[in-house]
Coordinates of C-alpha atoms in Angstrom, one line a residue:
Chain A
X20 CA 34.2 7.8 -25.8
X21 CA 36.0 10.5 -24.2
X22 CA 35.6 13.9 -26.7
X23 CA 37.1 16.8 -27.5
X24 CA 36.5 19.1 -24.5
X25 CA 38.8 16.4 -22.8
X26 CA 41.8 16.9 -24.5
X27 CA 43.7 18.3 -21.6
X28 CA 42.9 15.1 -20.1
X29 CA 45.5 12.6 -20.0
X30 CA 44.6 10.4 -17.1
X31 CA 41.3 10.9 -14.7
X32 CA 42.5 8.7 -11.2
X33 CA 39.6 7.2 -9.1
X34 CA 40.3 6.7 -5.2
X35 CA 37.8 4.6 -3.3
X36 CA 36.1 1.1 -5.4
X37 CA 33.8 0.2 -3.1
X38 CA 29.7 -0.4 -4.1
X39 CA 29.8 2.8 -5.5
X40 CA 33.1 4.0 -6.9
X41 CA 34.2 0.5 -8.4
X42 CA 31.0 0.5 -11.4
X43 CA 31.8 4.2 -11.2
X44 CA 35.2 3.3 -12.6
X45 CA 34.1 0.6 -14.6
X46 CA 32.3 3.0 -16.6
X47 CA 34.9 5.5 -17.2
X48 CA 36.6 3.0 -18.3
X49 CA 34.1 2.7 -20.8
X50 CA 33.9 5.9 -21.7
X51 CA 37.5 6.0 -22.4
X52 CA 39.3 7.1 -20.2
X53 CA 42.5 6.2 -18.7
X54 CA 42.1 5.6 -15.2
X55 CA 44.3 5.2 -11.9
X56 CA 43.3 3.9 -9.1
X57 CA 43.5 3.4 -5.2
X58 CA 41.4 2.1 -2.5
X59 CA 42.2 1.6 1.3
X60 CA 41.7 -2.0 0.6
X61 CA 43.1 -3.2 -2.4
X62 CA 41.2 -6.5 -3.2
X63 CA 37.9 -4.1 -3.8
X64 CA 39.7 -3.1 -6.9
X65 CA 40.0 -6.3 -8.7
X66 CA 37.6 -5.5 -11.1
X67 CA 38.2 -2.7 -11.6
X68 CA 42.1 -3.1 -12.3
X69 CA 40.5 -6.4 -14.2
X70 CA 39.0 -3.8 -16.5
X71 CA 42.4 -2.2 -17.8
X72 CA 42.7 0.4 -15.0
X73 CA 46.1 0.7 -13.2
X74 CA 46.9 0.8 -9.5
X75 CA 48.5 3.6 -7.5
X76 CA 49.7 2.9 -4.1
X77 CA 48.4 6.1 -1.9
X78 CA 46.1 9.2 -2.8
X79 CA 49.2 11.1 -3.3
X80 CA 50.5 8.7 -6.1
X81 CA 47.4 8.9 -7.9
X82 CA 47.0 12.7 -8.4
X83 CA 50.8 12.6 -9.6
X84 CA 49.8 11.5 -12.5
X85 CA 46.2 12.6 -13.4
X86 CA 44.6 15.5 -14.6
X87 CA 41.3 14.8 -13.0
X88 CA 40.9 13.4 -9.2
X89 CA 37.8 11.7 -8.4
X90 CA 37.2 10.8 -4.9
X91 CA 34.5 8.5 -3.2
X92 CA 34.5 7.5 0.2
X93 CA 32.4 7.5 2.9
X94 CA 33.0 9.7 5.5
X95 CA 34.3 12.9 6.3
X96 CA 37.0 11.9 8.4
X97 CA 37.9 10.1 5.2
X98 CA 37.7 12.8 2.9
X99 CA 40.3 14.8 5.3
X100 CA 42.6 11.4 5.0
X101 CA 42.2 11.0 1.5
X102 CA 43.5 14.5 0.6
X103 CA 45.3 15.6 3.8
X104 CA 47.1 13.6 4.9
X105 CA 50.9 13.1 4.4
X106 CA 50.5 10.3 1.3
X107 CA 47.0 12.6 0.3
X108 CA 46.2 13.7 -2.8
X109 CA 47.0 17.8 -1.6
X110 CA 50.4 16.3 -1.3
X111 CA 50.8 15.2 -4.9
X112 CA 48.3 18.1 -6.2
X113 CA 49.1 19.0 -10.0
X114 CA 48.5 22.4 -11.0
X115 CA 45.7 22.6 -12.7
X116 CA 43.9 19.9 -11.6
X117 CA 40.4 19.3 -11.1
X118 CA 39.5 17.2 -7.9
X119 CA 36.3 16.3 -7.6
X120 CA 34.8 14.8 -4.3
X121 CA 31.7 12.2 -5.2
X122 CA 31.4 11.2 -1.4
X123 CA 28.6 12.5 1.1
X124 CA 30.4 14.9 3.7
X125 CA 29.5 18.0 5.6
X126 CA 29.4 21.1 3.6
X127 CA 32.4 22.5 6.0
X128 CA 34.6 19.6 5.0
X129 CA 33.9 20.6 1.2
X130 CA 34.7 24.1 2.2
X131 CA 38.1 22.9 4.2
X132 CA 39.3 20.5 1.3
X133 CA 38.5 23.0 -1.4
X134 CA 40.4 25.6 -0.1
X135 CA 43.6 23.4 0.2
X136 CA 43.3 22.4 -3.1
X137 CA 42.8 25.9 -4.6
X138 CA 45.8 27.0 -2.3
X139 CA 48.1 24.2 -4.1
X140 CA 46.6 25.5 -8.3
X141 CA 43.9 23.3 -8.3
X142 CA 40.4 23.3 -8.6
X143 CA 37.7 22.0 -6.1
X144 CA 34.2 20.3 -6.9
X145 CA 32.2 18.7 -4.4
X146 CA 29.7 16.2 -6.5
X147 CA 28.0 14.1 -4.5
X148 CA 25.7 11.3 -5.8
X149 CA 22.6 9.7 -6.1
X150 CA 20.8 6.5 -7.7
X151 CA 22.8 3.8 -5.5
X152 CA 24.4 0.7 -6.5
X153 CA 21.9 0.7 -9.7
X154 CA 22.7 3.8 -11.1
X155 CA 26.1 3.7 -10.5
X156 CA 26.3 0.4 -12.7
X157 CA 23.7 1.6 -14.8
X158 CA 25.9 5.4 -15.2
X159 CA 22.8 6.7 -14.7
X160 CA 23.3 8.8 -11.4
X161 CA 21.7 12.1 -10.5
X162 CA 25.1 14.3 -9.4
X163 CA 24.6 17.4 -7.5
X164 CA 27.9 19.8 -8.2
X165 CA 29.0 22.3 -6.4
X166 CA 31.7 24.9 -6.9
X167 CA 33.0 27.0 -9.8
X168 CA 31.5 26.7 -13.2
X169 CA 34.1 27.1 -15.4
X170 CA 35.7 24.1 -12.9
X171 CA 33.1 21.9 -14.0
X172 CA 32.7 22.5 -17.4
X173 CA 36.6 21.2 -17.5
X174 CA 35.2 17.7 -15.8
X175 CA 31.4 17.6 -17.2
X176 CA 32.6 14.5 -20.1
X177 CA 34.2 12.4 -17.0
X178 CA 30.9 12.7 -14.9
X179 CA 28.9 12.1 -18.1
X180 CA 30.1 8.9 -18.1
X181 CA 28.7 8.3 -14.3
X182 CA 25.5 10.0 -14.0
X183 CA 22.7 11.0 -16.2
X184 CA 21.7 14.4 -14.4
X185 CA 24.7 16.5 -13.5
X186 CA 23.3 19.7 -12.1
X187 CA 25.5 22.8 -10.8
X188 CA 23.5 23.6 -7.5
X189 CA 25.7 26.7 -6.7
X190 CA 29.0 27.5 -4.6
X191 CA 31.3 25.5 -2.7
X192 CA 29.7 23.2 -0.4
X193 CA 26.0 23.6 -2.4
X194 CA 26.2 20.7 -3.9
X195 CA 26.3 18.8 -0.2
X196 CA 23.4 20.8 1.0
X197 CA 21.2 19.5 -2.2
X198 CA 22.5 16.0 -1.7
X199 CA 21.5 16.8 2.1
X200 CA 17.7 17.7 1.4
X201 CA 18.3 14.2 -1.0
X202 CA 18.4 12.4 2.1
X203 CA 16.1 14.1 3.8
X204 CA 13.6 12.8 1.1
X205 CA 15.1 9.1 0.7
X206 CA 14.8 8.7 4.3
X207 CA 11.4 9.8 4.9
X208 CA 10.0 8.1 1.6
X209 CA 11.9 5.0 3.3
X210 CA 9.6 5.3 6.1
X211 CA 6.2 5.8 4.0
X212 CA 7.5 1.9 2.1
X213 CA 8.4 0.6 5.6
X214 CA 5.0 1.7 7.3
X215 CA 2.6 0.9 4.2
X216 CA 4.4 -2.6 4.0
X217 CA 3.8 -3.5 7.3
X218 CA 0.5 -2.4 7.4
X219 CA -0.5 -4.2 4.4
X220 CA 1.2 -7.4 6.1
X221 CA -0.6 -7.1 9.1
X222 CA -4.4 -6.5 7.2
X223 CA -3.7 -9.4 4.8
X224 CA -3.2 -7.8 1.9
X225 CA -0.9 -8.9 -0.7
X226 CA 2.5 -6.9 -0.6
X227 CA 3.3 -7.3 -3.8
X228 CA -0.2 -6.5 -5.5
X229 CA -0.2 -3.2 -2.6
X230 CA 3.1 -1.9 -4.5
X231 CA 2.6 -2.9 -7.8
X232 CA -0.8 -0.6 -7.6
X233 CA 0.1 2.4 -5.4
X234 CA 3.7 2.9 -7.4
X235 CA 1.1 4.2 -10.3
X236 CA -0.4 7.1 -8.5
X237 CA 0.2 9.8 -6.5
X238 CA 2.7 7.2 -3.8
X239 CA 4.6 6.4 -6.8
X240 CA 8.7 7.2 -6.0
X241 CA 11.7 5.3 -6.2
X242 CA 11.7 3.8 -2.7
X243 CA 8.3 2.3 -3.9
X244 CA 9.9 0.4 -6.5
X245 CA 13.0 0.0 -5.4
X246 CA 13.1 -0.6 -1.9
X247 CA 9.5 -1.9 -1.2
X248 CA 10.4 -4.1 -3.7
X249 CA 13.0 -5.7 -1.8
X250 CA 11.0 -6.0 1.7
X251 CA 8.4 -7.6 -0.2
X252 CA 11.4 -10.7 -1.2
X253 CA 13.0 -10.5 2.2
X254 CA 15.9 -9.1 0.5
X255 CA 18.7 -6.8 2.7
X256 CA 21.4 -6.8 0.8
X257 CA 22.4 -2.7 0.6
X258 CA 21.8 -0.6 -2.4
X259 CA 22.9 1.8 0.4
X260 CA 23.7 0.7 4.0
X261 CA 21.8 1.9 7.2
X262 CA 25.0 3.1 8.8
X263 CA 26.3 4.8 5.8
X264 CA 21.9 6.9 5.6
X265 CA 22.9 7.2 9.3
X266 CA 25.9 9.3 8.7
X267 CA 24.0 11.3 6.1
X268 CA 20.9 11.7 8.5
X269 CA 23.3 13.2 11.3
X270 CA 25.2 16.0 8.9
X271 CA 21.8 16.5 7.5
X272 CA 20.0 17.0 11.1
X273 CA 23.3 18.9 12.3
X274 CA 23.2 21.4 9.6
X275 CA 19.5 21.8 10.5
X276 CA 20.3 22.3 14.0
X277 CA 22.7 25.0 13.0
X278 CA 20.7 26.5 10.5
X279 CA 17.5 26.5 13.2
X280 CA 15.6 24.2 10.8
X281 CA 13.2 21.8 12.9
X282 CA 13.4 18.3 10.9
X283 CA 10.6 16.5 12.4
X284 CA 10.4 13.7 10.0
X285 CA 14.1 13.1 9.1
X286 CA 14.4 12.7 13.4
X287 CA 12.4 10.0 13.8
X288 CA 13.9 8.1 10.6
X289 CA 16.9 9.0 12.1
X290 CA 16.0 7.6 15.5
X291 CA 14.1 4.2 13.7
X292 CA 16.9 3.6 11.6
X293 CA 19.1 4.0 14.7
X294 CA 17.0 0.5 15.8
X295 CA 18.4 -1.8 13.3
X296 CA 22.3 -0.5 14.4
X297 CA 21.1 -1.6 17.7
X298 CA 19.7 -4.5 16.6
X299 CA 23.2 -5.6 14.6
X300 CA 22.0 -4.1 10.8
X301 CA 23.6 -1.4 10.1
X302 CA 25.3 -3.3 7.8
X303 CA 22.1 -4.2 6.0
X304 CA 20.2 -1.9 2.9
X305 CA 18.1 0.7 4.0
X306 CA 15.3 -1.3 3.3
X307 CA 15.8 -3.7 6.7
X308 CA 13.9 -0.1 8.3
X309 CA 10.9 -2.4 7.9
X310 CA 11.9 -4.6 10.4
X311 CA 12.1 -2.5 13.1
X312 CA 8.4 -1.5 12.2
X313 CA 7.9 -5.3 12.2
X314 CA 9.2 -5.5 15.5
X315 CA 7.5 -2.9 16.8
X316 CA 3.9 -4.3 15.7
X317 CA 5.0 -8.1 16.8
X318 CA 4.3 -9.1 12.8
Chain B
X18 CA -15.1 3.7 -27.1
X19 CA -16.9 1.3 -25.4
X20 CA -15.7 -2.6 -26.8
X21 CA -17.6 -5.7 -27.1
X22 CA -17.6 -7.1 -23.2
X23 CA -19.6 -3.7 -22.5
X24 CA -23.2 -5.1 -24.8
X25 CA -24.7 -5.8 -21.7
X26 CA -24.7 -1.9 -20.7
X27 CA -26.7 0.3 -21.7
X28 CA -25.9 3.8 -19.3
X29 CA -23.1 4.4 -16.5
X30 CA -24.8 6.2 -13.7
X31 CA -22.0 8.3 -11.5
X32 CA -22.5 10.3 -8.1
X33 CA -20.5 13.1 -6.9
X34 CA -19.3 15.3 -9.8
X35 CA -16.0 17.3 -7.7
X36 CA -12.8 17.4 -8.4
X37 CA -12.1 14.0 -9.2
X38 CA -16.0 12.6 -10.3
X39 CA -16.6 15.7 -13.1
X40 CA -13.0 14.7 -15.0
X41 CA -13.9 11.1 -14.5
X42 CA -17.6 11.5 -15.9
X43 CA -16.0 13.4 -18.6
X44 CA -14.1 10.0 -19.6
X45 CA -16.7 8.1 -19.7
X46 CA -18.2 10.2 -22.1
X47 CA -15.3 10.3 -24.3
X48 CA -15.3 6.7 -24.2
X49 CA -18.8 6.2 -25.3
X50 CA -20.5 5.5 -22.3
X51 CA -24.5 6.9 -21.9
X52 CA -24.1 8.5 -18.7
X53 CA -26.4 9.9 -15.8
X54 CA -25.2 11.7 -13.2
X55 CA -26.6 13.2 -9.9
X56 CA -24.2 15.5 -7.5
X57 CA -25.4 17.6 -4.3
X58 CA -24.3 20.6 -5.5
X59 CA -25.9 20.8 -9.1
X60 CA -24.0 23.8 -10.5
X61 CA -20.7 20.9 -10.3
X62 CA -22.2 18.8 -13.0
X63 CA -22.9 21.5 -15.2
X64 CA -19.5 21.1 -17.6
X65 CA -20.5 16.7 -17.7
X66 CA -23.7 17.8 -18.5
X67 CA -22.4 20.2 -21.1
X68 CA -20.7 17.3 -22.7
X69 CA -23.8 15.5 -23.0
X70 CA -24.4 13.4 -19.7
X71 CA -28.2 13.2 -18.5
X72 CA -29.0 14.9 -14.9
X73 CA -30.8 12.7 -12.3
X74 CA -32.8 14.1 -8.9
X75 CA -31.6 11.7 -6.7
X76 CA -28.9 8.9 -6.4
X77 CA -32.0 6.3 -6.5
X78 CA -33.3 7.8 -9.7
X79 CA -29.4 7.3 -11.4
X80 CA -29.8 3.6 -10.2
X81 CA -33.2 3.1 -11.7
X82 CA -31.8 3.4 -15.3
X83 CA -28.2 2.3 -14.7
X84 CA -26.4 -0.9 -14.9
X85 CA -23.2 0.7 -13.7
X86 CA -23.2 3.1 -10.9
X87 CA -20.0 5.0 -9.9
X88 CA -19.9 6.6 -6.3
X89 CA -16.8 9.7 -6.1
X90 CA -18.0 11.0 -2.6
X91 CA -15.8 12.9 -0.1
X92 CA -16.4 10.2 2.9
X93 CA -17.7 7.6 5.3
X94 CA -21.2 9.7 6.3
X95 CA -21.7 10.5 2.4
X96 CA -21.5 6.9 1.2
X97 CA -23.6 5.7 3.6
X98 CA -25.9 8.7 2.8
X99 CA -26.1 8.1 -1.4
X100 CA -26.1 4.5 -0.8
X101 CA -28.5 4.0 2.0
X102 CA -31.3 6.8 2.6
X103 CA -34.6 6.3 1.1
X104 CA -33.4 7.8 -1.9
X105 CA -30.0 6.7 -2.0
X106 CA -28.9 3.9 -4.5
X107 CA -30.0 1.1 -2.8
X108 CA -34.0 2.2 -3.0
X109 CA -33.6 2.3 -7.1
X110 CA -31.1 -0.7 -7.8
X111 CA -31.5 -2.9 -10.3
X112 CA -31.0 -6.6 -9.8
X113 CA -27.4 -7.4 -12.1
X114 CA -26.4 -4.0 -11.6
X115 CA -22.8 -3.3 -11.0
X116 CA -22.0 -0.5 -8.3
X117 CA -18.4 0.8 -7.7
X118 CA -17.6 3.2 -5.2
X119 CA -14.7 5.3 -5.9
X120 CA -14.6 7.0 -2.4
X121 CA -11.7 6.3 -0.1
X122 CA -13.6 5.5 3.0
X123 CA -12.8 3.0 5.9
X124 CA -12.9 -0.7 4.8
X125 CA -16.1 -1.7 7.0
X126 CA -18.0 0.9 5.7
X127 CA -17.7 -0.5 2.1
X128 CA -18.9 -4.2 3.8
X129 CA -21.5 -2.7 5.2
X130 CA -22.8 -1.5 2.0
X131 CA -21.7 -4.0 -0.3
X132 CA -23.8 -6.8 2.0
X133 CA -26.5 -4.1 1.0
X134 CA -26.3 -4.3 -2.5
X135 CA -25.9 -7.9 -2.4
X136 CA -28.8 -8.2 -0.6
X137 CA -30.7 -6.3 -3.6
X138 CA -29.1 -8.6 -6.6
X139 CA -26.5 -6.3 -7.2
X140 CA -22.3 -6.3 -7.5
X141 CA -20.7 -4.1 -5.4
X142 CA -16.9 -2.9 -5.5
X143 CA -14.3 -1.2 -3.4
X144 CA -12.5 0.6 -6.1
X145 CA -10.9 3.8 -4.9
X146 CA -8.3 6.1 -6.7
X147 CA -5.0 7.3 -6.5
X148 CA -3.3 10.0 -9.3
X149 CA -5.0 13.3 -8.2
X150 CA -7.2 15.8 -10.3
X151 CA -4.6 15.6 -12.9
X152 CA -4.6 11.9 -13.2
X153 CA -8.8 12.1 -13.3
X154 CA -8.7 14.7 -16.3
X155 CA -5.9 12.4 -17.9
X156 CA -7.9 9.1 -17.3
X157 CA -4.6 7.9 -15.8
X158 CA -5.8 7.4 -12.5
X159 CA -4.7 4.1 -10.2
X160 CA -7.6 1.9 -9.4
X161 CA -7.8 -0.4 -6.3
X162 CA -9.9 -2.7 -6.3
X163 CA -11.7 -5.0 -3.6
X164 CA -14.4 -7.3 -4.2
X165 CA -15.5 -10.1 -6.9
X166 CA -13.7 -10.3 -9.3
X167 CA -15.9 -11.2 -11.6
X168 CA -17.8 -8.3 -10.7
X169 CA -14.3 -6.4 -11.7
X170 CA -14.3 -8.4 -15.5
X171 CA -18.1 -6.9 -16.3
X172 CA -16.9 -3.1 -15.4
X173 CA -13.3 -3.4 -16.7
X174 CA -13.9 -1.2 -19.7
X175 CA -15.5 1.6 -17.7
X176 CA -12.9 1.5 -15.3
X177 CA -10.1 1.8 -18.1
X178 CA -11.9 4.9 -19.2
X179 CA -10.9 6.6 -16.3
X180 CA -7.4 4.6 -15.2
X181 CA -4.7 3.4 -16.6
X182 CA -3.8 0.8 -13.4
X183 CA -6.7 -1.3 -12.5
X184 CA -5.6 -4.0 -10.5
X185 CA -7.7 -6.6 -8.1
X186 CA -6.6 -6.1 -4.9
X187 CA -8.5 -8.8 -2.8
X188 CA -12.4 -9.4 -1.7
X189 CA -14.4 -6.6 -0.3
X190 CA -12.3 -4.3 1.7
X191 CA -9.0 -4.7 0.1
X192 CA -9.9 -1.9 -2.1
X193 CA -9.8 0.9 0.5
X194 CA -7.0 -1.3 2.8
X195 CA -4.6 -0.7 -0.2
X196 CA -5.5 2.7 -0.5
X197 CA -5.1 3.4 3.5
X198 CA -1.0 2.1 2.2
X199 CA -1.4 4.9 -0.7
X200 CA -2.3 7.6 1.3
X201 CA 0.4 6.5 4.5
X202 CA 2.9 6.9 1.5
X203 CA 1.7 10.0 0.0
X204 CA 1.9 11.7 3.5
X205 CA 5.2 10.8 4.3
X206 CA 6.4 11.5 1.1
X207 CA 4.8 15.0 1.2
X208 CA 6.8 15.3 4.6
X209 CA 9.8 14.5 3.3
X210 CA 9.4 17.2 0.0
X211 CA 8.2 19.6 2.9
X212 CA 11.6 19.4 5.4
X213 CA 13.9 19.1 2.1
X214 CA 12.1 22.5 0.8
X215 CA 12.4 24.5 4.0
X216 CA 16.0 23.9 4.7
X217 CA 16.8 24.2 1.1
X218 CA 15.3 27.7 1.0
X219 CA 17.2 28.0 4.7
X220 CA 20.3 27.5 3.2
X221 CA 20.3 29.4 0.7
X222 CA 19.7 26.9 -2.2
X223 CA 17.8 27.6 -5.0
X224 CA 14.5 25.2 -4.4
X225 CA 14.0 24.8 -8.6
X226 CA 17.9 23.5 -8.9
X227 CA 17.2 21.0 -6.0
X228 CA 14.3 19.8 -6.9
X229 CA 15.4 19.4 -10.8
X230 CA 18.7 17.2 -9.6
X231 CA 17.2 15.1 -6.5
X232 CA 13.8 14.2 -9.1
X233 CA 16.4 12.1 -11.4
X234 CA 18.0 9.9 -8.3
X235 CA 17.2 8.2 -5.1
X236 CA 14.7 10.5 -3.8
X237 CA 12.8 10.9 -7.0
X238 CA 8.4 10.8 -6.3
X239 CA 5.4 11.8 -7.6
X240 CA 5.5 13.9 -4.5
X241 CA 8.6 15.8 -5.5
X242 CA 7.6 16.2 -9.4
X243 CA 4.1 17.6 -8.1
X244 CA 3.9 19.2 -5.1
X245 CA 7.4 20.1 -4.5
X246 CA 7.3 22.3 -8.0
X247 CA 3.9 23.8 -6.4
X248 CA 5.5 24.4 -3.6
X249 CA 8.2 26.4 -5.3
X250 CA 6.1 28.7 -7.1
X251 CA 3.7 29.2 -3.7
X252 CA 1.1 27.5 -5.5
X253 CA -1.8 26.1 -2.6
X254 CA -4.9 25.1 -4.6
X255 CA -5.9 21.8 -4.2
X256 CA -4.4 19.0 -6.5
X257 CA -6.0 17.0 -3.0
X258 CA -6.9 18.9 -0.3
X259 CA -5.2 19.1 3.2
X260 CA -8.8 18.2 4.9
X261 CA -9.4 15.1 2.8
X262 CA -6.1 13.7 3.3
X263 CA -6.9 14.4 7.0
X264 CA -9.4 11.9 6.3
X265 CA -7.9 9.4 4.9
X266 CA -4.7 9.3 7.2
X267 CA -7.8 9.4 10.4
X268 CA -9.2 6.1 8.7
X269 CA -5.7 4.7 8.3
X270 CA -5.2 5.1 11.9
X271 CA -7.9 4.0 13.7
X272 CA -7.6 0.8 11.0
X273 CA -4.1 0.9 12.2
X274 CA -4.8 1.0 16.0
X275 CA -7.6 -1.1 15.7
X276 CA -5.1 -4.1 14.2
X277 CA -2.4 -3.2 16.6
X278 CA 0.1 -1.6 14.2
X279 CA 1.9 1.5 14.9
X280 CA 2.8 4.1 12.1
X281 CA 5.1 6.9 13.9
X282 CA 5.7 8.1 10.8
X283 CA 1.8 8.9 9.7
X284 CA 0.8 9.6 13.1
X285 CA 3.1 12.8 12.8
X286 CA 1.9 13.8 9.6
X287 CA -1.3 13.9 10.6
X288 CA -0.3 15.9 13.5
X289 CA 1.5 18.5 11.3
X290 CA -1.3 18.4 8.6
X291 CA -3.6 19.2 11.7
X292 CA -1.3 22.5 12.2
X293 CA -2.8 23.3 8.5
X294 CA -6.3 23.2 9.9
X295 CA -5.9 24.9 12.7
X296 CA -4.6 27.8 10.8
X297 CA -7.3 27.9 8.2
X298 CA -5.3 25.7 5.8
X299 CA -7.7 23.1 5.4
X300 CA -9.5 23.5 1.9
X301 CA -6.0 24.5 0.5
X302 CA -3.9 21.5 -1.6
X303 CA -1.7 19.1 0.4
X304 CA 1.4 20.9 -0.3
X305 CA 0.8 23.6 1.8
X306 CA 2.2 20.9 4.9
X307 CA 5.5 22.8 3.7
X308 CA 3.7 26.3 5.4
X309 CA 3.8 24.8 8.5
X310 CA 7.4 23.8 8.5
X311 CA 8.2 27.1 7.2
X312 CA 6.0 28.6 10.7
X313 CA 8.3 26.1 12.9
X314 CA 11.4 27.6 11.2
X315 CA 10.4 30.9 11.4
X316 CA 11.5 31.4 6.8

């Protein structure tokens, strides 16, 4: 249940119920909390609305009437919609307000967006997450915050009820770089499941026993148990899509490029991962990176 | 202490007392186990002999009054040295005896000596380890095992002294196949802590914060617990060293060419890794990979 420290919160709105943002709901929901909605496409609500929330017709509506602003999309050209735009959620801004941007987007679009919302009373926090579909049902996501303290102190019940870890990482935009060296590190341990499983395929070894064993030592990680778990069934339904890592992969090897940091690694995942777009999976988990090492070795 | 199934033993002989073979010796001590050990360097075995275990001259002389033998060597030359010289293992076997080597070395070496301990009445497995010094000194190491697996059944209690995973991988071979998977994963995973620490640090992020936040989500490892938080506070001594992994990653290579499977992804890291060598890194831990990212980026 929502507690004291959110007393000046009457209403926390929620635009963007897809994988992630609709359990993300669901569970402030539980928490407590009243919540308003929106989504580009309305039917991805259902549960959510299902669930006691209540619909708003455009980001602007939403922030009318809500203390708190949580968005999750995927893009940035989405994040500039979702609060730029004419029927954005700048346009219906309350003083006061804390928005607070869950999706994945450079750290100059945090910057942009933030200083908008300041300009208009508010308060800015970019919060990006991690965990995937799991954690976000489970409200057990790591979130990476950045901005002004005082800022999130104001919001830290609402994103207690999504995530387990909720870390201030610094300034505007630091809470993008972190979740940037995040997927730096999912998509390179992506590769070490994909190559070890295909490997193991191709020496006759048993996948299953392979990852059962090596998730106990020092190759244990989340992508081992997780994700190689899923190869091992066949299964490529997303926790997280291969176009959505793709976008995540390009800011993160831009800001490299910028910054003069050679990402050796996070290239070629970039680059193999770019091989199941071409091949029609982008739409596909993460996980489907195997395949393209399958291809590659003819198993 | 040693349990019922173990009547039939009376002393564990074990070979190679470094890093990983002193901690382990001093396991099976703690278990109960009589133990003899032998080591090239002497002044190694000094703390297991300390703690009560009996010094042998020569690897044959452990075998004579063993019916377990351990091998912990550092590789493919050294196995075939302790096992088969004239006073290697082989020349002082006992008929029923029970010998496991620990080693990671390639997959035909351990066929090649296992058909020579057959050959003398003996058991032989695969069985190398995965955890790192501090899973040897916890006795929580992961054990893969290849070979019979009734063979495994008569040494299970020893093993347990020393792991806390012991799983039977497949027959002779499959041991050191699944740790070839262990070690791809572990290299790329230490790549991927390495390129998320150097543009962290780049970027002006504080390294502690990220690696705190991304540890609880997607991109959670071993390798970001334990060499990421080494990396942090610049510390290089060997959990595993840099020229050992070198090792292992050139045995899961040639394996992999040899059965027609690329791995871009290790092939790099044993490229980078190589960089460490070359610049007198070698005998330094594995997390000093993140050094040469650092040269590349000029931080």
């Amino acid at each position: 249940m929502s507690g004291a420290r959110d007393g000046w919160i009457d209403r926390v709105g929620l635009i963007g119920t897809g994988i992630m943002g609709a359990p993300m709901a669901l569970n402030l929901l539980k928490a407590g909390y009243a919540v308003t909605v929106h989504s580009r496409t309305r039917s991805k609500a259902e549960d959510v609305l299902g669930a006691g929330a209540v619909w708003a017709d455009s980001p602007s509506a939403v922030a009318e009437v809500c203390d708190v602003v949580i968005t999750v999309v995927p893009d940035s050209p989405d994040v500039a919609e979702v609060y730029l735009e004419d029927d954005g959620v700048c346009a219906g801004l309350r003083a006061g307000c804390v928005a607070v941007d869950m999706s994945t987007v450079s750290p100059d679009m945090a910057k942009r967006v933030s200083a908008n919302v300041v300009a208009l009373g508010g308060s800015f926090l970019d919060a990006p997450i991690s965990g995937g579909k799991t954690g976000a049902e489970a409200g057990t996501l790591a979130i990476m915050v950045g901005g002004e303290g005082d800022a999130l102190e104001r919001v830290r019940g609402v994103l207690e009820a999504m995530g387990k870890a909720i870390v201030h990482c610094g300034p505007c935009g630091a809470g993008q770089l972190t979740k940037l060296c995040n997927q730096i590190i999912c998509g390179l341990n992506l590769l070490a499941v994909s190559e070890a499983m295909v490997f193991a395929k191709r020496v006759g070894l048993d996948p299953k026993t392979m990852l059962e064993v090596v998730s106990k030592g020092a190759a244990g990680s989340w992508a081992v148990e997780n994700l190689g778990t899923r190869m091992e069934r066949r299964d490529f339904d997303p926790m997280f899509m291969v176009d959505l890592q793709q976008k995540d992969l390009r800011i993160a090897l831009d800001s490299a490029l910028s910054e003069r940091v050679p990402l050796p690694g996070t290239s070629m995942v970039h680059q193999l991962l770019g091989a199941n777009q071409a091949a029609g999976e982008g739409r596909e988990g993460t996980q489907a990176l195997v395949k393209v090492l399958e291809r590659l070795a003819g198993v």
